[in-house]
Coordinates of N, CA, C and O in Angstrom, one line a residue:
X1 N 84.6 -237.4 117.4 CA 83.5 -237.0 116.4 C 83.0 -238.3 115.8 O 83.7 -239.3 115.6
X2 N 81.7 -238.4 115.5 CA 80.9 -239.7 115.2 C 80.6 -239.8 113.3 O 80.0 -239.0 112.6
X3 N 81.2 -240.8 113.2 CA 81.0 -240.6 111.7 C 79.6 -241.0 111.7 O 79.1 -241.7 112.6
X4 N 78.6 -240.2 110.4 CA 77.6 -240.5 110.3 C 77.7 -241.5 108.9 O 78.6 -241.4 108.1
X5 N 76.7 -242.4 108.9 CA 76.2 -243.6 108.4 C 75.8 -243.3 107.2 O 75.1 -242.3 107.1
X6 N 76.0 -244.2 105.9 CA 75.3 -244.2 104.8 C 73.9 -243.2 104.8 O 73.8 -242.0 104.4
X7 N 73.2 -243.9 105.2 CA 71.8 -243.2 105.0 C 71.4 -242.1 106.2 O 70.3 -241.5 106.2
X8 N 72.2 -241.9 107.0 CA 72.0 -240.0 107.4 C 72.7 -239.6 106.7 O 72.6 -238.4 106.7
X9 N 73.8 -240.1 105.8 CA 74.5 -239.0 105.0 C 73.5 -238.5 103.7 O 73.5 -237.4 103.1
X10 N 72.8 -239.5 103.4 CA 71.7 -239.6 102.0 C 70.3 -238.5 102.9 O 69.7 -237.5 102.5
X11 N 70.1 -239.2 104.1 CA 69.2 -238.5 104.9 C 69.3 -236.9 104.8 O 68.8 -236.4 103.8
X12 N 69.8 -236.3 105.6 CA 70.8 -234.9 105.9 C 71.0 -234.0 104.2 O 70.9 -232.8 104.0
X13 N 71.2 -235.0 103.3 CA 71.3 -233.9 101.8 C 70.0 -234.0 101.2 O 69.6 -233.0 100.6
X14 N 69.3 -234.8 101.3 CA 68.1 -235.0 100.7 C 67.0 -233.7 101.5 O 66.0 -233.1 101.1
X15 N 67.6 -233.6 102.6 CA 66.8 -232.6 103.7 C 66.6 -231.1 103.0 O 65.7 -230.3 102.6
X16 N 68.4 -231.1 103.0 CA 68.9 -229.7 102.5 C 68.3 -229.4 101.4 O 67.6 -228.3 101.3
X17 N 68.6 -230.7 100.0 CA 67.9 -229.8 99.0 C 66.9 -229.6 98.9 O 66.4 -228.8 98.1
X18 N 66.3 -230.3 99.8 CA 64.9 -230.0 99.6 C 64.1 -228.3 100.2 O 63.1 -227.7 99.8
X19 N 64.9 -228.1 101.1 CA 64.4 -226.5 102.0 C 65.7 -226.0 101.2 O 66.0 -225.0 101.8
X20 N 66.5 -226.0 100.2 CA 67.0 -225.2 99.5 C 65.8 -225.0 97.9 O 65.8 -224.0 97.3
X21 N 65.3 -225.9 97.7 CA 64.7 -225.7 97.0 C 63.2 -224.6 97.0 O 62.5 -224.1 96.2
X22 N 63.3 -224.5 98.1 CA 62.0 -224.2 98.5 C 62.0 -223.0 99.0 O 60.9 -222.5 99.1
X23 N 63.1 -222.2 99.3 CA 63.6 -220.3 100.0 C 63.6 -220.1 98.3 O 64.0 -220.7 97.3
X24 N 62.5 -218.5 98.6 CA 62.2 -217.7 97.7 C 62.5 -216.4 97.9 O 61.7 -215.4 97.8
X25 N 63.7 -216.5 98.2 CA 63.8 -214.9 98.9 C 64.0 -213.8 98.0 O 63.9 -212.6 98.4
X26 N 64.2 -214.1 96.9 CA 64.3 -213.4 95.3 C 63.5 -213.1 94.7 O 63.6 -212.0 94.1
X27 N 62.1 -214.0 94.6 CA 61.1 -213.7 94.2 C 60.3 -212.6 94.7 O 59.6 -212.0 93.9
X28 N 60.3 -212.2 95.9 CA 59.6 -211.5 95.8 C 59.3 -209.5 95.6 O 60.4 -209.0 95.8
X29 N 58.7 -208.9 95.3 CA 58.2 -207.7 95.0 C 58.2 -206.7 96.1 O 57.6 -206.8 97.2
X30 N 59.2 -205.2 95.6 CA 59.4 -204.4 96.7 C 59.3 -203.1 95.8 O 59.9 -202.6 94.9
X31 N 58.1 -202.8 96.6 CA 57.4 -201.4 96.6 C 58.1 -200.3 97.4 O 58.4 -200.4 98.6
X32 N 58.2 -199.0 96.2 CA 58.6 -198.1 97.7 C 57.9 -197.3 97.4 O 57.2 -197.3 96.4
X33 N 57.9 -196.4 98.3 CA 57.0 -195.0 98.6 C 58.1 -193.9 98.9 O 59.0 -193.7 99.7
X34 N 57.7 -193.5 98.1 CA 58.9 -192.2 98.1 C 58.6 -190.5 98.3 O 57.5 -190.1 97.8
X35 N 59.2 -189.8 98.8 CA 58.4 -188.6 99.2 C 58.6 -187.7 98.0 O 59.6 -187.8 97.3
X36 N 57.5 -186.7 97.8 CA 58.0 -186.2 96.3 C 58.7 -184.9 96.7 O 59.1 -184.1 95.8
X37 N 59.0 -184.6 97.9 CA 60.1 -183.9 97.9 C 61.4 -183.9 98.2 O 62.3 -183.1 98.6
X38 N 61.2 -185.4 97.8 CA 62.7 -186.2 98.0 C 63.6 -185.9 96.5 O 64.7 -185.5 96.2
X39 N 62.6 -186.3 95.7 CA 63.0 -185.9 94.6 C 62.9 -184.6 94.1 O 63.0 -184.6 92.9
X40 N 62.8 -183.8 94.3 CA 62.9 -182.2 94.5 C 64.3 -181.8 94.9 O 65.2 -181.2 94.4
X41 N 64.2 -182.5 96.3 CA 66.0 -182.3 96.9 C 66.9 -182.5 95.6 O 67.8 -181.8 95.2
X42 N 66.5 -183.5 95.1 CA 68.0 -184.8 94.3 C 68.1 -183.3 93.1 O 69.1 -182.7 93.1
X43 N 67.2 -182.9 92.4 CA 67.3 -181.6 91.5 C 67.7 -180.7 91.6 O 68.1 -179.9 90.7
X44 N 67.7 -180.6 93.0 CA 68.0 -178.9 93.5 C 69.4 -179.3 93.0 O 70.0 -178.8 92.1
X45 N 70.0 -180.2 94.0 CA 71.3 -181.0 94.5 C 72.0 -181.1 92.8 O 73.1 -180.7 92.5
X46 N 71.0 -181.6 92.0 CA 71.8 -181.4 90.4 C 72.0 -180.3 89.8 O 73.1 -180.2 89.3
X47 N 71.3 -179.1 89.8 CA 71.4 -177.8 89.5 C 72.4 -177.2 90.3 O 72.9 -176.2 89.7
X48 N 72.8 -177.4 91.6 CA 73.9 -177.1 92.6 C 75.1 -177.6 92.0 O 76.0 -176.7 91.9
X49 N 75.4 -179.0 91.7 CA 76.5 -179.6 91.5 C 76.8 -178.9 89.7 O 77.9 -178.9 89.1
X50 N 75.9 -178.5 89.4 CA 76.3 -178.4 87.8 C 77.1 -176.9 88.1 O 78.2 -176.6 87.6
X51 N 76.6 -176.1 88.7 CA 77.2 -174.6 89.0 C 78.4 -174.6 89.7 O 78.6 -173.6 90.4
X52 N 79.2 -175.8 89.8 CA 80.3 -175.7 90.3 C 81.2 -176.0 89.5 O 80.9 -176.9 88.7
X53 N 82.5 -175.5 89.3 CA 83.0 -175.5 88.3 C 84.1 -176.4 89.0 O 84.2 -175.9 90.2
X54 N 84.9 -177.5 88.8 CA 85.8 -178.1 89.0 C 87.4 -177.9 88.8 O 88.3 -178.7 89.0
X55 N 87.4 -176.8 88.5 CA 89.0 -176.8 87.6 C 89.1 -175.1 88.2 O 89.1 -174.2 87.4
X56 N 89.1 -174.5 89.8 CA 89.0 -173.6 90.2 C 90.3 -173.4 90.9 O 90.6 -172.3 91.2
X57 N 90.9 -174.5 91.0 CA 91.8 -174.5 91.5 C 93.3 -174.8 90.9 O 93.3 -175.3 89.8
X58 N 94.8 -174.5 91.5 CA 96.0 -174.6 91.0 C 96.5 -175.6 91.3 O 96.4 -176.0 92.5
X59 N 97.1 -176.3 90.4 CA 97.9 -177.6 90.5 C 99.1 -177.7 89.8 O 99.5 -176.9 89.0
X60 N 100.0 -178.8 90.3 CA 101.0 -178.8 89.8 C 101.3 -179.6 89.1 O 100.7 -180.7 89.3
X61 N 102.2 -179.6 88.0 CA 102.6 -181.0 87.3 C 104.0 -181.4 87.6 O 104.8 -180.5 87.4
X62 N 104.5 -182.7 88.1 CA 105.4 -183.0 88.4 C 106.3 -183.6 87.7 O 107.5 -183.6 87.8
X63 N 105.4 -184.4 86.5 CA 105.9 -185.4 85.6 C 105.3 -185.7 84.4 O 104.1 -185.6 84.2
X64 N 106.1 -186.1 83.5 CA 105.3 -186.3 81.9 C 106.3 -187.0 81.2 O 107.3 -186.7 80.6
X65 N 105.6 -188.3 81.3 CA 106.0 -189.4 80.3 C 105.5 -190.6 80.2 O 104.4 -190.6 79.8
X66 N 106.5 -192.2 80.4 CA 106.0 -193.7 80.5 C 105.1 -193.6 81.6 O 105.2 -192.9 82.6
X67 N 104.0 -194.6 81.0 CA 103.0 -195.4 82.4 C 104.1 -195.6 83.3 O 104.2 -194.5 83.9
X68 N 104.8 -196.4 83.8 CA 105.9 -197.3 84.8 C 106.3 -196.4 85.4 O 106.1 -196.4 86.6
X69 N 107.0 -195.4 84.7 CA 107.9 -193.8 85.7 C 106.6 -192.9 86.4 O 106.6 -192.6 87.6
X70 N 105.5 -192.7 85.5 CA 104.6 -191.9 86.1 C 103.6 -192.6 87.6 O 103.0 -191.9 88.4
X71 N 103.6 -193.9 87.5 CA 103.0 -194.7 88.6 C 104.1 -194.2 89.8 O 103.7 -193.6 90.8
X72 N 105.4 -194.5 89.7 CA 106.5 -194.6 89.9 C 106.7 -193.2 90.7 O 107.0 -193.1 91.9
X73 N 106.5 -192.4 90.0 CA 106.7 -190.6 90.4 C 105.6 -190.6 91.5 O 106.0 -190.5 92.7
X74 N 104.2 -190.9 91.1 CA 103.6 -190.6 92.3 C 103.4 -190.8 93.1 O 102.9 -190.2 93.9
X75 N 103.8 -192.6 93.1 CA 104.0 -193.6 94.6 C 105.2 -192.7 95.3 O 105.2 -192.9 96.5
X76 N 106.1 -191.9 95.1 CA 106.7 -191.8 95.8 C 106.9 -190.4 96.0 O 107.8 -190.0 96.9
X77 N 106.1 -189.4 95.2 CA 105.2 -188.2 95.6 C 104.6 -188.3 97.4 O 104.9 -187.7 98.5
X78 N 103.4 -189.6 96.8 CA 102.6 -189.3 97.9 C 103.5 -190.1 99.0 O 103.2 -189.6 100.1
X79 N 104.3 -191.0 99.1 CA 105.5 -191.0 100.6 C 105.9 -190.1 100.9 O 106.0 -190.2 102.1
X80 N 106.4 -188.9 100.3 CA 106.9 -187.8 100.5 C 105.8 -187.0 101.2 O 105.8 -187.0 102.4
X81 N 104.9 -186.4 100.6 CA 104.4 -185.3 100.9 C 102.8 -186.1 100.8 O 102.2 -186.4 99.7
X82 N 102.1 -186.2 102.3 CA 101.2 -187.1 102.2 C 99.8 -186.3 102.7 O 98.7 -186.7 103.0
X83 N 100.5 -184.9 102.7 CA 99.0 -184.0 102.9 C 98.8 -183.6 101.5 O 97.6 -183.2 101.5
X84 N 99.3 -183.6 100.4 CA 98.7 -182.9 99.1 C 98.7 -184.3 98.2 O 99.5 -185.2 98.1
X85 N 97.1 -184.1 97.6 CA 97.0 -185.0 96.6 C 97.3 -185.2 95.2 O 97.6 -184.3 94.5
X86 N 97.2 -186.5 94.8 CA 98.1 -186.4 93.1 C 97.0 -187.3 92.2 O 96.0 -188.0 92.5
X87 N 97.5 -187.1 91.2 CA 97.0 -188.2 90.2 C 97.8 -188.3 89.2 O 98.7 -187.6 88.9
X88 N 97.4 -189.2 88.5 CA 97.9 -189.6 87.3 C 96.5 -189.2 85.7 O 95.4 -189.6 85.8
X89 N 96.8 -188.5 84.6 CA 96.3 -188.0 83.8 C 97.1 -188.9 82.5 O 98.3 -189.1 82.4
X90 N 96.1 -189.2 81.6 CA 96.8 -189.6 80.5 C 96.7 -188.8 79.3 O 95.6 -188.6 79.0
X91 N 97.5 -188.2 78.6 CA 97.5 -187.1 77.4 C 97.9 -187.4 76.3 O 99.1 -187.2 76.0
X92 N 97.3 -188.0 75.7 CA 98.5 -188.8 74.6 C 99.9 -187.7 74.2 O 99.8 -186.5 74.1
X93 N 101.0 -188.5 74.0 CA 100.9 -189.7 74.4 C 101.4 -190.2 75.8 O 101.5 -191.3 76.2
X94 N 101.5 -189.1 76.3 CA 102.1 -189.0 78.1 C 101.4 -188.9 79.1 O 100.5 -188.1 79.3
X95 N 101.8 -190.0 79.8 CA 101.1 -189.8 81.3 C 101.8 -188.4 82.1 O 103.0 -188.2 82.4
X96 N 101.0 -188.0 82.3 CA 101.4 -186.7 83.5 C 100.8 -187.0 85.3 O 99.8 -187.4 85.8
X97 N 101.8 -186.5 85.5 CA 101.8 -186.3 87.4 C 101.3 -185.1 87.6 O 101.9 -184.1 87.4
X98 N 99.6 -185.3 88.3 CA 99.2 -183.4 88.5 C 99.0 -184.0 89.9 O 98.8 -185.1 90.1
X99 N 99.2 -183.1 91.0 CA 99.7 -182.9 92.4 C 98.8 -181.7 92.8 O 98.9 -180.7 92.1
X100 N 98.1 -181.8 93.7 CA 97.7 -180.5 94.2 C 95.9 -180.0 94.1 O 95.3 -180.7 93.3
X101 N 95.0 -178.9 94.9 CA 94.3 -178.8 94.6 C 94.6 -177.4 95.7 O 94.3 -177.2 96.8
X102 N 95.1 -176.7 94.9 CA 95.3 -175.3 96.0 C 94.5 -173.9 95.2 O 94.3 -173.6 94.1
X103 N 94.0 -173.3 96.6 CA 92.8 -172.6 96.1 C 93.2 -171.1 95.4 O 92.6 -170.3 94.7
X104 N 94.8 -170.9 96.1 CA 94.9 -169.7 95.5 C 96.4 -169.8 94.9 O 97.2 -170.8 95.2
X105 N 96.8 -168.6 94.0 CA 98.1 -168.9 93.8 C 99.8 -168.7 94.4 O 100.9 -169.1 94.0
X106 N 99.1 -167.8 95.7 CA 100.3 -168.1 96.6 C 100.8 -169.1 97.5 O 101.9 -169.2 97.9
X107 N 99.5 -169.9 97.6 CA 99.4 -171.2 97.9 C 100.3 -172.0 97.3 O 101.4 -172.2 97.8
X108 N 100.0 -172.4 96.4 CA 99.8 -173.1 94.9 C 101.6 -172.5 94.6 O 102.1 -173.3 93.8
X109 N 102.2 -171.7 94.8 CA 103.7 -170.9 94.4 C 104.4 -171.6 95.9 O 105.5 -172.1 96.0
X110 N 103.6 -171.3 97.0 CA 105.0 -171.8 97.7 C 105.3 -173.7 97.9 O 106.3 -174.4 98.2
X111 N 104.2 -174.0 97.5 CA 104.4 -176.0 97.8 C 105.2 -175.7 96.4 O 106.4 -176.2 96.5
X112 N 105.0 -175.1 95.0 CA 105.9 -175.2 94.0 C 107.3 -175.7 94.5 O 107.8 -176.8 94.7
X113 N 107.9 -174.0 94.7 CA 108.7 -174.3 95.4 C 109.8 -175.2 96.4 O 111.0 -175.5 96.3
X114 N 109.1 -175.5 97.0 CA 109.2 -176.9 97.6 C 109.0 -178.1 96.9 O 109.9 -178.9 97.0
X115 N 108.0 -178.4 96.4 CA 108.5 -179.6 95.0 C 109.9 -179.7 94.5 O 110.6 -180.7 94.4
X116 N 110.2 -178.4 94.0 CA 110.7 -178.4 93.2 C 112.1 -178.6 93.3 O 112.8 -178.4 92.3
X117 N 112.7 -179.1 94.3 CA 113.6 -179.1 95.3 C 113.9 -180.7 94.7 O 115.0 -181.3 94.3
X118 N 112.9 -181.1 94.7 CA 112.9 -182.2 94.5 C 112.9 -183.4 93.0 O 113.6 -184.3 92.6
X119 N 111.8 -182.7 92.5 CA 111.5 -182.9 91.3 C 111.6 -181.3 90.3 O 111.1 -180.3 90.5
X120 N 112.6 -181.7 89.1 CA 113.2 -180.8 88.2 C 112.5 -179.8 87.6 O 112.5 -178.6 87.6
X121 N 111.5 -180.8 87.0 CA 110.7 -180.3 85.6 C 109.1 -180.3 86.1 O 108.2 -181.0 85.8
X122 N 109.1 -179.5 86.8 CA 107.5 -179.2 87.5 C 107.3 -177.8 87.1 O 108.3 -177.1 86.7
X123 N 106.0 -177.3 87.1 CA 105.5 -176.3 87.1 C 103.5 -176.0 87.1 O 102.6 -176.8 86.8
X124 N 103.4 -174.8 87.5 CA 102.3 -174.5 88.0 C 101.5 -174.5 86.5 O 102.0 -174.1 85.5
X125 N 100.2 -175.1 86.6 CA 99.0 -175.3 85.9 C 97.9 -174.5 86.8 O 97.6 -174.6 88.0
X126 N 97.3 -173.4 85.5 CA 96.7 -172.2 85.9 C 94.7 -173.3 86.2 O 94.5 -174.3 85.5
X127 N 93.9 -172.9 86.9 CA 92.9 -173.0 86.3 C 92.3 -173.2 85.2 O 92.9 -172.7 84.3
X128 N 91.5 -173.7 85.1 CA 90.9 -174.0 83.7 C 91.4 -174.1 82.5 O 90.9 -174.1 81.4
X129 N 92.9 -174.4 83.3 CA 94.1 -175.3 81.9 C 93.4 -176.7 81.9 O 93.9 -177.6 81.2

């Protein structure tokens, strides 16, 4: 490899800053055109999402207490049982372990059961608890 020389080293930066000085790719102005029943969709789509109620479904609580145990519970929830989903909820002053998004309550009664095998102090959370 060829060392380059005082003045292509001065040469070569003086180059750069100079075409770095000079890219304007920031500056410039972007128009869009938008269809107006694009925005019609996005409304419909908000009036859709608002008529859905979130809390339709049965869940479980597995745990209720320290941040550290509750991280703790559901890292090793979800190793265990890695088709049903969990989270962590904060309630003052306890973190809870809710598990689950089951649509009905026989559903929702037999994974109980089977938790519960496991974890002591669980129990089913009705809808729109």
């Amino acid at each position: 490899m060829r060392i380059l020389t005082s003045s292509k080293n001065v040469f070569l930066t003086f180059t750069m800053l100079t075409l770095a000085y000079n890219i304007h790719a920031q500056s410039q102005n972007l128009t869009l055109n938008q269809d107006p029943k694009f925005e019609q969709l996005l409304n419909d789509k908000r009036k859709f999402n608002t008529s859905i109620s979130t809390n339709d479904s049965y869940r479980i609580q597995i745990f209720s207490g320290k941040s550290e145990d509750a991280k703790k519970t559901l890292s090793d929830f979800k190793r265990e049982y890695t088709n049903i989903d969990g989270t962590i909820i904060f309630n003052t002053p306890n973190y809870k372990v809710i598990v689950g998004n089951f649509k009905s309550r026989i559903e929702a009664e037999r994974n109980l059961i089977d938790i519960r095998k496991k974890y002591k102090s669980v129990f089913l959370l009705k809808p729109g608890k």
